[in-house]
Short mmCIF file of C-alpha atoms in Angstrom, two decimals:
data_model
loop_
_atom_site.label_atom_id
_atom_site.label_comp_id
_atom_site.label_asym_id
_atom_site.label_seq_id
_atom_site.Cartn_x
_atom_site.Cartn_y
_atom_site.Cartn_z
CA GLN A 1397 -108.73 -6.03 -10.86
CA VAL A 1398 -111.79 -6.50 -13.06
CA GLN A 1399 -111.57 -5.62 -16.74
CA LEU A 1400 -114.61 -5.14 -18.93
CA MET A 1401 -114.05 -6.09 -22.57
CA GLN A 1402 -116.60 -4.75 -25.01
CA SER A 1403 -117.43 -5.97 -28.51
CA GLY A 1404 -116.25 -4.10 -31.57
CA ALA A 1405 -117.64 -1.15 -33.48
CA GLU A 1406 -120.94 -1.55 -35.30
CA VAL A 1407 -122.59 0.18 -38.23
CA ARG A 1408 -126.35 -0.10 -38.58
CA LYS A 1409 -129.10 1.31 -40.74
CA PRO A 1410 -131.97 3.34 -39.28
CA GLY A 1411 -134.73 1.11 -37.99
CA SER A 1412 -132.46 -1.85 -37.28
CA SER A 1413 -131.11 -3.18 -33.97
CA VAL A 1414 -127.69 -3.56 -32.38
CA LYS A 1415 -126.49 -5.81 -29.57
CA VAL A 1416 -123.30 -4.90 -27.70
CA SER A 1417 -121.54 -7.29 -25.34
CA CYS A 1418 -119.43 -6.67 -22.25
CA LYS A 1419 -117.33 -9.50 -20.79
CA ALA A 1420 -115.81 -9.28 -17.34
CA SER A 1421 -112.48 -10.80 -16.49
CA GLY A 1422 -110.27 -10.76 -13.43
CA GLY A 1423 -112.97 -10.02 -10.91
CA SER A 1424 -116.47 -10.64 -9.67
CA PHE A 1425 -119.36 -10.07 -12.03
CA SER A 1426 -122.65 -11.55 -11.01
CA SER A 1427 -122.90 -9.91 -7.59
CA TYR A 1428 -122.35 -6.43 -8.99
CA ALA A 1429 -124.57 -4.17 -11.05
CA ILE A 1430 -123.74 -3.49 -14.67
CA SER A 1431 -124.83 -0.17 -16.10
CA TRP A 1432 -124.78 1.05 -19.68
CA VAL A 1433 -123.87 4.66 -20.40
CA ARG A 1434 -123.60 6.32 -23.78
CA GLN A 1435 -121.98 9.46 -25.16
CA ALA A 1436 -123.19 10.90 -28.45
CA PRO A 1437 -120.80 13.09 -30.44
CA GLY A 1438 -120.32 16.43 -28.69
CA GLN A 1439 -122.67 15.42 -25.87
CA GLY A 1440 -122.28 14.36 -22.26
CA LEU A 1441 -122.68 11.02 -20.54
CA GLU A 1442 -126.15 9.52 -20.51
CA TRP A 1443 -127.18 6.60 -18.27
CA MET A 1444 -129.34 4.09 -20.15
CA GLY A 1445 -130.06 1.47 -17.54
CA GLY A 1446 -128.64 -1.30 -15.39
CA ILE A 1447 -128.84 -4.99 -14.58
CA ILE A 1448 -127.82 -7.11 -11.60
CA PRO A 1449 -126.68 -10.38 -13.24
CA MET A 1450 -127.14 -12.44 -10.07
CA PHE A 1451 -130.87 -11.70 -10.07
CA GLY A 1452 -131.47 -10.64 -13.65
CA THR A 1453 -133.28 -7.55 -12.38
CA THR A 1454 -133.16 -4.51 -14.62
CA LYS A 1455 -133.98 -0.83 -14.62
CA TYR A 1456 -134.13 1.52 -17.56
CA ALA A 1457 -134.00 5.27 -18.05
CA GLN A 1458 -137.40 6.49 -19.14
CA LYS A 1459 -135.96 7.74 -22.42
CA PHE A 1460 -134.99 4.21 -23.47
CA GLN A 1461 -137.83 2.24 -21.91
CA GLY A 1462 -139.30 -0.11 -24.51
CA ARG A 1463 -136.40 0.26 -26.92
CA VAL A 1464 -133.52 -1.22 -24.93
CA THR A 1465 -133.08 -4.62 -23.33
CA LEU A 1466 -130.30 -5.49 -20.89
CA THR A 1467 -129.42 -9.10 -20.28
CA ALA A 1468 -126.58 -10.96 -18.63
CA ASP A 1469 -125.12 -14.46 -18.58
CA ALA A 1470 -123.61 -14.96 -15.15
CA SER A 1471 -122.03 -18.26 -16.21
CA THR A 1472 -119.83 -16.52 -18.79
CA GLY A 1473 -119.57 -13.16 -17.03
CA THR A 1474 -121.05 -11.35 -20.02
CA ALA A 1475 -123.63 -8.58 -20.17
CA TYR A 1476 -125.49 -7.44 -23.26
CA MET A 1477 -127.24 -4.28 -24.35
CA GLU A 1478 -129.68 -4.46 -27.26
CA LEU A 1479 -131.06 -1.23 -28.71
CA ARG A 1480 -133.85 -1.44 -31.27
CA SER A 1481 -135.47 0.92 -33.79
CA LEU A 1482 -132.18 2.72 -34.23
CA ARG A 1483 -132.15 6.36 -35.30
CA SER A 1484 -129.30 8.56 -36.43
CA ASP A 1485 -129.20 10.21 -33.01
CA ASP A 1486 -128.36 6.84 -31.46
CA THR A 1487 -124.90 7.22 -32.99
CA ALA A 1488 -122.69 7.19 -29.92
CA VAL A 1489 -120.03 5.43 -27.92
CA TYR A 1490 -121.68 2.92 -25.61
CA TYR A 1491 -119.95 2.01 -22.35
CA CYS A 1492 -120.62 -0.78 -19.91
CA ALA A 1493 -119.57 -0.18 -16.33
CA ARG A 1494 -119.63 -2.15 -13.09
CA GLY A 1495 -120.48 -1.00 -9.63
CA PRO A 1496 -121.38 -2.34 -6.20
CA THR A 1497 -124.97 -3.06 -5.29
CA VAL A 1498 -126.69 -3.90 -2.04
CA ASN A 1499 -130.40 -4.71 -1.79
CA HIS A 1500 -130.75 -3.70 -5.44
CA TYR A 1501 -129.41 -0.23 -4.70
CA TYR A 1502 -126.76 0.90 -7.20
CA TYR A 1503 -123.95 2.96 -5.67
CA TYR A 1504 -121.45 4.10 -8.31
CA LEU A 1505 -119.43 2.86 -11.30
CA ASP A 1506 -115.85 1.95 -10.47
CA ALA A 1507 -114.84 -0.10 -13.51
CA TRP A 1508 -115.59 0.78 -17.12
CA GLY A 1509 -115.20 -0.82 -20.51
CA LYS A 1510 -113.37 1.08 -23.24
CA GLY A 1511 -116.57 1.72 -25.16
CA THR A 1512 -118.18 0.48 -28.38
CA THR A 1513 -118.85 2.90 -31.20
CA VAL A 1514 -122.25 2.42 -32.82
CA THR A 1515 -122.88 4.37 -36.01
CA VAL A 1516 -126.40 4.61 -37.41
CA SER A 1517 -126.44 5.74 -41.00
CA SER A 1518 -128.35 4.99 -44.15
CA ASP B 437 -136.23 12.49 -13.22
CA ILE B 438 -133.80 14.27 -10.95
CA GLN B 439 -131.94 16.93 -12.93
CA MET B 440 -128.28 17.61 -12.19
CA THR B 441 -127.06 21.05 -13.26
CA GLN B 442 -123.32 21.64 -13.37
CA SER B 443 -121.53 24.94 -13.53
CA PRO B 444 -119.57 26.22 -15.22
CA SER B 445 -119.89 24.28 -18.46
CA SER B 446 -116.24 25.00 -19.15
CA LEU B 447 -113.33 26.78 -17.52
CA SER B 448 -109.75 27.66 -18.33
CA ALA B 449 -107.10 27.25 -15.67
CA SER B 450 -103.36 26.98 -15.27
CA VAL B 451 -101.22 24.24 -13.79
CA GLY B 452 -101.10 24.76 -10.03
CA ASP B 453 -104.50 26.48 -9.84
CA LYS B 454 -107.34 25.45 -7.57
CA VAL B 455 -110.62 24.87 -9.41
CA THR B 456 -114.10 24.17 -8.14
CA ILE B 457 -116.98 22.69 -10.09
CA THR B 458 -120.48 22.82 -8.69
CA CYS B 459 -123.48 20.57 -9.24
CA ARG B 460 -127.03 21.33 -8.15
CA ALA B 461 -129.75 18.70 -7.92
CA SER B 462 -133.37 19.50 -8.76
CA GLU B 463 -134.43 17.95 -5.45
CA THR B 464 -132.72 16.89 -2.27
CA ILE B 465 -130.56 13.80 -2.72
CA ALA B 466 -128.72 13.54 0.62
CA SER B 467 -125.09 12.64 -0.26
CA TYR B 468 -125.81 10.40 -3.22
CA VAL B 469 -123.49 12.08 -5.69
CA ASN B 470 -120.52 10.67 -7.55
CA TRP B 471 -117.94 12.48 -9.67
CA TYR B 472 -116.20 11.13 -12.78
CA GLN B 473 -113.33 12.34 -14.96
CA HIS B 474 -113.57 11.68 -18.68
CA LYS B 475 -110.90 12.17 -21.31
CA ALA B 476 -111.61 11.90 -25.02
CA GLY B 477 -111.22 8.36 -26.33
CA LYS B 478 -110.92 6.85 -22.87
CA ALA B 479 -113.27 5.30 -20.35
CA PRO B 480 -114.63 7.57 -17.61
CA LYS B 481 -112.94 7.26 -14.23
CA LEU B 482 -114.58 7.40 -10.80
CA LEU B 483 -113.01 10.10 -8.62
CA ILE B 484 -115.40 10.66 -5.71
CA TYR B 485 -118.36 8.65 -4.44
CA ALA B 486 -120.99 9.46 -1.84
CA ALA B 487 -120.24 13.16 -2.25
CA SER B 488 -116.91 13.18 -0.41
CA SER B 489 -115.27 9.75 -0.40
CA LEU B 490 -112.10 9.53 -2.47
CA GLN B 491 -111.95 6.48 -4.72
CA SER B 492 -108.92 4.27 -4.13
CA GLY B 493 -105.93 5.34 -6.21
CA VAL B 494 -107.23 8.85 -6.92
CA PRO B 495 -104.82 11.65 -5.93
CA SER B 496 -105.69 13.56 -2.79
CA ARG B 497 -105.79 16.87 -4.69
CA PHE B 498 -109.32 15.83 -5.67
CA SER B 499 -111.99 16.41 -3.05
CA GLY B 500 -115.76 16.52 -2.94
CA SER B 501 -118.28 18.12 -0.61
CA GLY B 502 -121.93 18.92 -0.22
CA SER B 503 -125.25 17.37 0.70
CA GLY B 504 -128.90 17.98 -0.02
CA THR B 505 -129.00 19.78 -3.35
CA ASP B 506 -125.60 21.48 -3.67
CA PHE B 507 -122.33 19.70 -4.31
CA SER B 508 -118.85 20.58 -5.43
CA LEU B 509 -115.70 18.97 -6.75
CA THR B 510 -112.43 20.76 -6.02
CA ILE B 511 -109.10 20.12 -7.67
CA SER B 512 -106.27 21.74 -5.79
CA ASN B 513 -102.88 22.22 -7.45
CA LEU B 514 -104.17 21.41 -10.95
CA GLN B 515 -101.86 19.07 -12.85
CA PRO B 516 -101.45 18.58 -16.63
CA ASP B 517 -103.16 15.19 -16.38
CA ASP B 518 -106.28 16.84 -14.90
CA PHE B 519 -107.39 18.60 -18.08
CA ALA B 520 -110.53 16.68 -18.92
CA THR B 521 -114.32 16.81 -18.63
CA TYR B 522 -115.88 16.20 -15.23
CA TYR B 523 -119.36 14.88 -14.55
CA CYS B 524 -121.48 14.65 -11.44
CA GLN B 525 -124.03 11.83 -11.21
CA GLN B 526 -126.81 11.18 -8.72
CA SER B 527 -127.54 7.72 -7.34
CA PHE B 528 -130.36 8.78 -5.00
CA SER B 529 -133.06 7.89 -7.45
CA ALA B 530 -133.34 4.37 -8.88
CA LEU B 531 -132.99 6.04 -12.28
CA TRP B 532 -129.62 7.72 -12.47
CA THR B 533 -128.79 11.01 -14.14
CA PHE B 534 -125.54 12.78 -14.98
CA GLY B 535 -124.80 16.46 -15.04
CA GLN B 536 -124.04 17.95 -18.45
CA GLY B 537 -120.30 18.05 -17.76
CA THR B 538 -117.62 20.67 -17.10
CA LYS B 539 -114.66 20.87 -19.45
CA VAL B 540 -111.44 21.96 -17.78
CA GLU B 541 -109.05 23.45 -20.34
CA ILE B 542 -105.54 24.78 -20.22
CA LYS B 543 -105.26 28.56 -19.98
#
């Protein structure tokens, strides 16, 4: 059973960047798709984008295009999400999640990390 | 982007009740809908994929239906562990979107 272990909570100032990691253990990593989903306080789930580590191919929600970069190291089973030009409304819990993929089609998310809290405050 | 509109946004129900949550897509999406359960402070959990397929390990009181633009999640015989927020999510488009969520509370 795969487990996704995320890095610890972060506090950043407006305008800075944050990089969150997500390490898979106990299951396959590179042949799946890894998505990043966030939840701001009092808000719902918001899909940010995804990456297929085996190919390094990515896709991003329009809202985050140009401000987020997803990368993955298949050799270590670790995915990363970097968000730049942080604003106070980027304060949220950020989740990584894994799901099956065929021909670059993403199906669903069946394994989730516990989330990383990112606080943006001056 | 494909918009997913859930209703209601919240509901109150009692243990043993049957509840239904609906999700409407802004355009036809065949059966490319998944449903997740989310409890505060925990990771979301996949319940239903491809509109009606029950994820392994999920109790059979959860069921999903629908195709095209209208979908529903039904919880029969509501249990204490089921009080949570539920989200639909479309995977038809390359760029995914979630519904705004439905909070199921204890009456």
